CSV table of C-alpha atoms in Angstrom, one decimal:
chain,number,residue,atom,x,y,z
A,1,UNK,CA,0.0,0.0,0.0
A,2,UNK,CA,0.8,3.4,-0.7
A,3,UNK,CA,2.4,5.9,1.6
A,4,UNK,CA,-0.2,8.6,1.8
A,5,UNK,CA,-3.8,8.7,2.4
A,6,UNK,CA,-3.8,4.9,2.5
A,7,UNK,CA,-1.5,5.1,5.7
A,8,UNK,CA,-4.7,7.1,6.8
A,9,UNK,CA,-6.9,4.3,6.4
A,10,UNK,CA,-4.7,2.3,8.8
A,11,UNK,CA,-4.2,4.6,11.3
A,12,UNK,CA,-8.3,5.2,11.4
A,13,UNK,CA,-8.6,3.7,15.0
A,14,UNK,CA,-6.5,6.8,16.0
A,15,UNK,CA,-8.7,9.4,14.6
A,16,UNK,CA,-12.1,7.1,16.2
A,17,UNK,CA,-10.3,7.7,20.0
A,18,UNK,CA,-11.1,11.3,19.2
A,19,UNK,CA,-14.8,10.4,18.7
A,20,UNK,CA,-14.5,9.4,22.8
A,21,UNK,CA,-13.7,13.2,23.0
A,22,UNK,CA,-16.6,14.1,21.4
A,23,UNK,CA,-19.3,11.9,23.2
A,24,UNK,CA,-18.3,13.0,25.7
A,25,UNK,CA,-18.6,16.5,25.3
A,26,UNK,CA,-21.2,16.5,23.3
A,27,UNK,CA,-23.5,14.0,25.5
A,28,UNK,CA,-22.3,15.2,29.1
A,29,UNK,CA,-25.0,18.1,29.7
A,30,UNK,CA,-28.3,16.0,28.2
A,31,UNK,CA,-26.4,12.1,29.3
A,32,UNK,CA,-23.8,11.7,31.5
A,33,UNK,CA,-24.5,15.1,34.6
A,34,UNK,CA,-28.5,13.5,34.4
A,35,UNK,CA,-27.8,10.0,34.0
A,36,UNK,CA,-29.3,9.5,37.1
A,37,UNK,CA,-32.5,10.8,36.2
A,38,UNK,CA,-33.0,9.4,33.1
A,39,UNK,CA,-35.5,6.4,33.6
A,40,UNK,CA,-36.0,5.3,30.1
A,41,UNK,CA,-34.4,2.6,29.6
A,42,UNK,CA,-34.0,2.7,25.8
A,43,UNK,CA,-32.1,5.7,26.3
A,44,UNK,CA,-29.6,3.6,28.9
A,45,UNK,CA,-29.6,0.8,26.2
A,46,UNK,CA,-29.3,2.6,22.8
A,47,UNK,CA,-26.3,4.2,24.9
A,48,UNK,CA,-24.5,1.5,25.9
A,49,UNK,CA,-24.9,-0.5,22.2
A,50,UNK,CA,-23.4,3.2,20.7
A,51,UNK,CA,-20.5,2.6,22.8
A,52,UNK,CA,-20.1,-1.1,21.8
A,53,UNK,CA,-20.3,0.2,18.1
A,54,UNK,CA,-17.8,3.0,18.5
A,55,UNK,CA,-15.7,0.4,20.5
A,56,UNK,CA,-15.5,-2.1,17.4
A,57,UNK,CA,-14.4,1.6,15.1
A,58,UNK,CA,-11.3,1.6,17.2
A,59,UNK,CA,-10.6,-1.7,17.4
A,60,UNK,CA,-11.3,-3.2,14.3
A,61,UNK,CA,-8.6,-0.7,12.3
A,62,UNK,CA,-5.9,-1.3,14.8
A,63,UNK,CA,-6.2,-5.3,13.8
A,64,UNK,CA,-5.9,-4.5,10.2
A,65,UNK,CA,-2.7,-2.2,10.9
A,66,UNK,CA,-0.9,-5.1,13.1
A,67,UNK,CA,-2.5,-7.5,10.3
A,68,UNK,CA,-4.9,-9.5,12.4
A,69,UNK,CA,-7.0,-10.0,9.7
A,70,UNK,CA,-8.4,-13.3,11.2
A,71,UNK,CA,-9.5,-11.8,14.3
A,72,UNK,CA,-10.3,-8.6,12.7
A,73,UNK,CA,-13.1,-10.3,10.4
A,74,UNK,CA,-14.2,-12.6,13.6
A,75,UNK,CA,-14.7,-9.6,15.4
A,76,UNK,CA,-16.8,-8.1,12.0
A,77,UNK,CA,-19.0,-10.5,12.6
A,78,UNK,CA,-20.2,-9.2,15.8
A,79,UNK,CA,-21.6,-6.2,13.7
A,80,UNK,CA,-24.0,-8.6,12.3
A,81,UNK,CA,-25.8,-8.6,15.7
A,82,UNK,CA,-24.5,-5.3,17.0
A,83,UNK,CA,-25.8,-3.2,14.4
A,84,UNK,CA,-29.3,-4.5,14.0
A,85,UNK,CA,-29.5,-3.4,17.5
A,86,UNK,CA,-27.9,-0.2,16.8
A,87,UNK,CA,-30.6,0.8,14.2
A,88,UNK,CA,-33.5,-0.7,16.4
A,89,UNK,CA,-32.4,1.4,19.8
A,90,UNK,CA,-31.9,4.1,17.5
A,91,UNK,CA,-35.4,4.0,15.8
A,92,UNK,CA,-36.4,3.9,19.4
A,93,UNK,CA,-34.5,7.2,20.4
A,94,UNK,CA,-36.2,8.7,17.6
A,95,UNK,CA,-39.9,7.4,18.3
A,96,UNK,CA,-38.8,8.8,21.7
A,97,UNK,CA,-37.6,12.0,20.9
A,98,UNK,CA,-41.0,12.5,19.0
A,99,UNK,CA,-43.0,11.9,21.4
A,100,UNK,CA,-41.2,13.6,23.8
A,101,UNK,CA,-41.6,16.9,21.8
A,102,UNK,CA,-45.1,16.8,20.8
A,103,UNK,CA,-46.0,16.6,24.7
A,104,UNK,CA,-43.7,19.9,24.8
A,105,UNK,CA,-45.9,21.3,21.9
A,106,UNK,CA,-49.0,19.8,23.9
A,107,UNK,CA,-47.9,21.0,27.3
A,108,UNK,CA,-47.3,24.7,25.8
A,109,UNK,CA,-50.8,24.7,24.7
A,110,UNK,CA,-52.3,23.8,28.3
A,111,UNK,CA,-49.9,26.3,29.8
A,112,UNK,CA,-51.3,29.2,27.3
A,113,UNK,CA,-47.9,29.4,26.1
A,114,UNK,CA,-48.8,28.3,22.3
A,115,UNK,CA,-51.6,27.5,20.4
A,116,UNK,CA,-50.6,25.2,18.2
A,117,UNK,CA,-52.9,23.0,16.3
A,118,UNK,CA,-52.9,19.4,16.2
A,119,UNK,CA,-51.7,19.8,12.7
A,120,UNK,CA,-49.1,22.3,13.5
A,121,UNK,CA,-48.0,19.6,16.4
A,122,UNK,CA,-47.7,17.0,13.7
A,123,UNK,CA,-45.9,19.2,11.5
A,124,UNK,CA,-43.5,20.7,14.0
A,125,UNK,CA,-42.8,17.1,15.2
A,126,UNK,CA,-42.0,15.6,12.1
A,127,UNK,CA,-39.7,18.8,11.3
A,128,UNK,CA,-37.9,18.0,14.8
A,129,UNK,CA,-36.8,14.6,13.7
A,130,UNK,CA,-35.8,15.0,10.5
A,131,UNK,CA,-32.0,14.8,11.3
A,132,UNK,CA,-31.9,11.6,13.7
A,133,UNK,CA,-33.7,10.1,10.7
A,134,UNK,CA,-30.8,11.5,8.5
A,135,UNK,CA,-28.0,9.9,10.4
A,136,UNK,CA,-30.0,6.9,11.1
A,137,UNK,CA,-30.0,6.4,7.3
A,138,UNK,CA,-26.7,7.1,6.8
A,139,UNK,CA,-25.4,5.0,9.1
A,140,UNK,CA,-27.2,1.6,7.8
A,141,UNK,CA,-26.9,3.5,3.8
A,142,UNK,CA,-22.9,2.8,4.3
A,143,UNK,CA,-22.4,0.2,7.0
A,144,UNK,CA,-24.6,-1.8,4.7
A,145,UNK,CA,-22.2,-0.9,1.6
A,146,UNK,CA,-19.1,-1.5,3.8
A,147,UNK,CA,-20.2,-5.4,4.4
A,148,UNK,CA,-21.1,-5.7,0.8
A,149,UNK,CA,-17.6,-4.6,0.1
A,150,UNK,CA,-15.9,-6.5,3.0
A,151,UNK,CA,-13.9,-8.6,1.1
A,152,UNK,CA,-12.5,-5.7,-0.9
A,153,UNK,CA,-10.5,-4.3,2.3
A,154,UNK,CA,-9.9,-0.5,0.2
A,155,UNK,CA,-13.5,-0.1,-0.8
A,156,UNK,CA,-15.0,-1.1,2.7
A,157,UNK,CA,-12.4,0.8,5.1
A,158,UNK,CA,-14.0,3.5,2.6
A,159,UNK,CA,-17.2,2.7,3.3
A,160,UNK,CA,-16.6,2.4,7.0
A,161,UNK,CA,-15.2,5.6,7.2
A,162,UNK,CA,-18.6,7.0,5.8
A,163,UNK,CA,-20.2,5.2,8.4
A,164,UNK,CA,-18.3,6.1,11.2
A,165,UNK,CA,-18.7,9.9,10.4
A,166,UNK,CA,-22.4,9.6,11.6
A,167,UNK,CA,-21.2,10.0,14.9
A,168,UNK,CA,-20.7,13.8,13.9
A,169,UNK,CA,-23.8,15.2,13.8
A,170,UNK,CA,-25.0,14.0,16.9
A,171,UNK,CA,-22.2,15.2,18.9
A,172,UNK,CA,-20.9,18.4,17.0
A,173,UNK,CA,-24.4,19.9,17.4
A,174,UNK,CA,-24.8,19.2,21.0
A,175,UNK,CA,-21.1,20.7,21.5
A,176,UNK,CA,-21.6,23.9,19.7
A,177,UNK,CA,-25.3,24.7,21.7
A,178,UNK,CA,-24.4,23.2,24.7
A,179,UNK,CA,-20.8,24.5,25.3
A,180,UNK,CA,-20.7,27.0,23.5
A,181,UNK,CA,-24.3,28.5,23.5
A,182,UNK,CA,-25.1,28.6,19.5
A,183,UNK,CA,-28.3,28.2,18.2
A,184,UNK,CA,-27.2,29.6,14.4
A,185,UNK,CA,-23.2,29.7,12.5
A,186,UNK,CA,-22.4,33.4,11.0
A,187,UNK,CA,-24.9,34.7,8.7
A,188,UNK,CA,-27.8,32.3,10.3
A,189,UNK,CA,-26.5,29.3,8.4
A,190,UNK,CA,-28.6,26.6,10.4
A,191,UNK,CA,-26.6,25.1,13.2
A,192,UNK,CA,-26.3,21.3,11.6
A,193,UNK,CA,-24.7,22.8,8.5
A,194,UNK,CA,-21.0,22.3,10.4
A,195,UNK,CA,-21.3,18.7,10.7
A,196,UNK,CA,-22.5,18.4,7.3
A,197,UNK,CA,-19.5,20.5,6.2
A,198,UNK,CA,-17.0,18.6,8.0
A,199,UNK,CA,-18.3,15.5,7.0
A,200,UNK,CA,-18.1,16.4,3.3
A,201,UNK,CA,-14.9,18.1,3.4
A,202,UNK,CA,-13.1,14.8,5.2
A,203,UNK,CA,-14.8,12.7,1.8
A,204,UNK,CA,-13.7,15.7,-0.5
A,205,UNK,CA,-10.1,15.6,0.7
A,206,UNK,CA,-9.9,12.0,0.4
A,207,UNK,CA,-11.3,12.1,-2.4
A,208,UNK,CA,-8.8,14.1,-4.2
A,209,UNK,CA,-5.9,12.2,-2.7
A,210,UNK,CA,-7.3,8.8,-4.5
A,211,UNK,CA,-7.5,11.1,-7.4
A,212,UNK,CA,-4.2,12.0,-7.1
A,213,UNK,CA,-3.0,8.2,-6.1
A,214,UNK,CA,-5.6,7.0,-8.9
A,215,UNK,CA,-7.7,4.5,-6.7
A,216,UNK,CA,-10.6,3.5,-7.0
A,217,UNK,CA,-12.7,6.7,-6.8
A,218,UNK,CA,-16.2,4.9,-6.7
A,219,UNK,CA,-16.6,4.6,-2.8
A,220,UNK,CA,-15.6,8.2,-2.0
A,221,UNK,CA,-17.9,9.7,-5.2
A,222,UNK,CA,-20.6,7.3,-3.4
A,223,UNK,CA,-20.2,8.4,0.0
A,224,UNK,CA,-20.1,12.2,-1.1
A,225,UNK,CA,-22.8,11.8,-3.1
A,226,UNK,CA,-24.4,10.0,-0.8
A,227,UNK,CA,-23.9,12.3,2.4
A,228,UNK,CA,-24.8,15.3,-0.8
A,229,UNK,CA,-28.2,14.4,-1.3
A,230,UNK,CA,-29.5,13.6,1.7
A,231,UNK,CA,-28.2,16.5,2.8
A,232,UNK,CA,-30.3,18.9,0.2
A,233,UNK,CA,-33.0,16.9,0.8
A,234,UNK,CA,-33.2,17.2,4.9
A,235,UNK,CA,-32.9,20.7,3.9
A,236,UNK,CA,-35.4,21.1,1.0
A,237,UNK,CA,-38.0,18.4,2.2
A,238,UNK,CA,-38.2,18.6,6.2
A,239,UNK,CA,-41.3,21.4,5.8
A,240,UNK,CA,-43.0,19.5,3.4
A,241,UNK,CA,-46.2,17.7,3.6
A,242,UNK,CA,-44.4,14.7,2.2
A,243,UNK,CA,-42.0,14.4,5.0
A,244,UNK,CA,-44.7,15.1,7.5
A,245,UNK,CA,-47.0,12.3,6.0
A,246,UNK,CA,-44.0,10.0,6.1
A,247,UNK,CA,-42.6,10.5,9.9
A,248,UNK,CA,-46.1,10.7,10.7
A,249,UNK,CA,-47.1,6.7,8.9
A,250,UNK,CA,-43.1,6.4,10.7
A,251,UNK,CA,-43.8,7.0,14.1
A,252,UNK,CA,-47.7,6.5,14.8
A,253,UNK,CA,-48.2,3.8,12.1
C-alpha cells in the first residue's frame, strides 16, 4: 500500500479515540451530569450499544494495521448482531424524541404558552426529527455498503469511514449549543450545517488524494454523493407535507 492517504486508512482507529472526546462532550450536559434521572431505559440501552459500536471503530482498524485479519473479520461478525441493535435502539431514540416533543408542543398549549394545532403539532414534530432520521440512514446506507464490500478491504475501510462519520452530527451539534451556546453559524447558516461540512470536506479531501493516487474513486464519489443528497434533501423536504406524511405513517403507524 501506498504511503499517503492509504497510511490514513490504517491509522483510522486513531482518529475514532477522538470520537470518545466528542461523546463526551457532546452528550455530558443531556447524558452523563442527568444520568441519574433518566428512567427510560432505551435511552440507557441505545447508549451503551453506541459505545459497543464505537468500540468495534477503534478496534477493528488497529487489527488490520498489526495485520490480524483473522480476528479482525471474527470480530466483524459481531456487527451482524450489534448493528441490527444499533438501528433498532436508534429507531427507538427517535420514536422517543418525538414523542417527547409533541407533549412539549401539547404541554405549551395547556400552559397558554402556544396555540398550536394538532396539525401544527404533527408538523412541528415531524420537522424536529428529521435529522436523527438523516443519520439513522446514513449510518445503515454505508455500514450496509461497507459489508457488501468487506472482502474488498480498500473499498470497505472507505465505506466504514462514511459510516463512522455519523457520529458527527450527533455530537458536534450538542457541542456547539451546549458548550458554547449557539443556536445559528455566521450569517444564520442553520446550526447542523457544520457537521454536514465537516463531513463532506473529510470525503472531498480524500477524495482528491485517491485522485491524485488513482484509486478507486467509486466509494468516495458514493459516499459524497451519498452524504450530498441527503443532505439537500433534509434541507429542501423537512417542511413538506411529504416528510410530515412519512414521519407521521413512521412514528404513529
Amino acid at each position: 500500500m501506498r504511503a499517503g492517504n492509504y497510511n490514513f486508512y490504517h491509522n483510522l482507529g486513531y482518529w475514532f479515540i477522538f470520537s470518545i472526546v466528542l461523546i463526551v462532550g457532546g452528550f455530558f450536559q443531556t447524558y452523563f451530569s442527568v444520568f441519574t434521572q433518566l428512567k427510560n431505559p432505551v435511552i440507557h440501552t441505545h447508549f451503551a450499544l453506541m459505545v459497543l459500536w464505537v468500540s468495534l471503530f477503534i478496534i477493528q482498524p488497529f487489527l488490520v494495521k498489526y495485520k490480524k485479519t483473522s480476528l479482525h473479520r471474527r470480530i466483524g461478525r459481531v456487527s451482524y448482531i450489534l448493528m441490527p441493535l444499533v438501528a433498532l435502539s436508534a429507531f427507538l431514540m427517535m420514536r422517543h424524541g418525538y414523542f417527547t416533543f409533541t407533549a412539549y408542543l401539547e404541554q405549551q398549549n395547556l400552559n397558554g404558552l402556544a396555540t398550536y394545532s394538532s396539525a401544527e403539532i404533527l408538523h412541528e414534530a415531524a420537522r424536529n426529527n428529521a435529522l436523527p432520521f438523516v443519520y439513522w440512514f446514513w449510518l445503515l446506507l454505508f455500514y450496509s455498503l461497507a459489508i457488501i464490500h468487506r472482502r474488498r478491504s480498500s473499498i470497505h475501510a472507505r465505506y466504514m469511514l462514511a459510516t463512522g462519520l455519523t457520529i458527527l452530527g450527533p455530537t458536534v451539534d450538542r457541542i456547539l449549543f451546549f458548550i458554547f451556546k449557539m443556536k445559528a453559524l455566521p450569517f444564520n447558516i442553520p446550526l447542523e450545517s457544520f457537521a454536514f461540512i465537516l463531513a463532506d470536506s473529510i470525503l472531498l479531501i480524500l477524495l482528491w488524494q485517491d485522485i491524485r493516487h488513482k484509486r478507486n474513486l467509486k466509494p468516495l464519489l458514493t459516499s459524497l454523493a451519498g452524504y450530498g443528497i441527503v443532505q439537500i434533501l433534509y434541507f429542501r423536504c423537512r417542511d413538506s407535507m411529504l416528510w410530515e406524511g412519512f414521519m407521521t405513517w413512521m412514528m404513529r403507524g
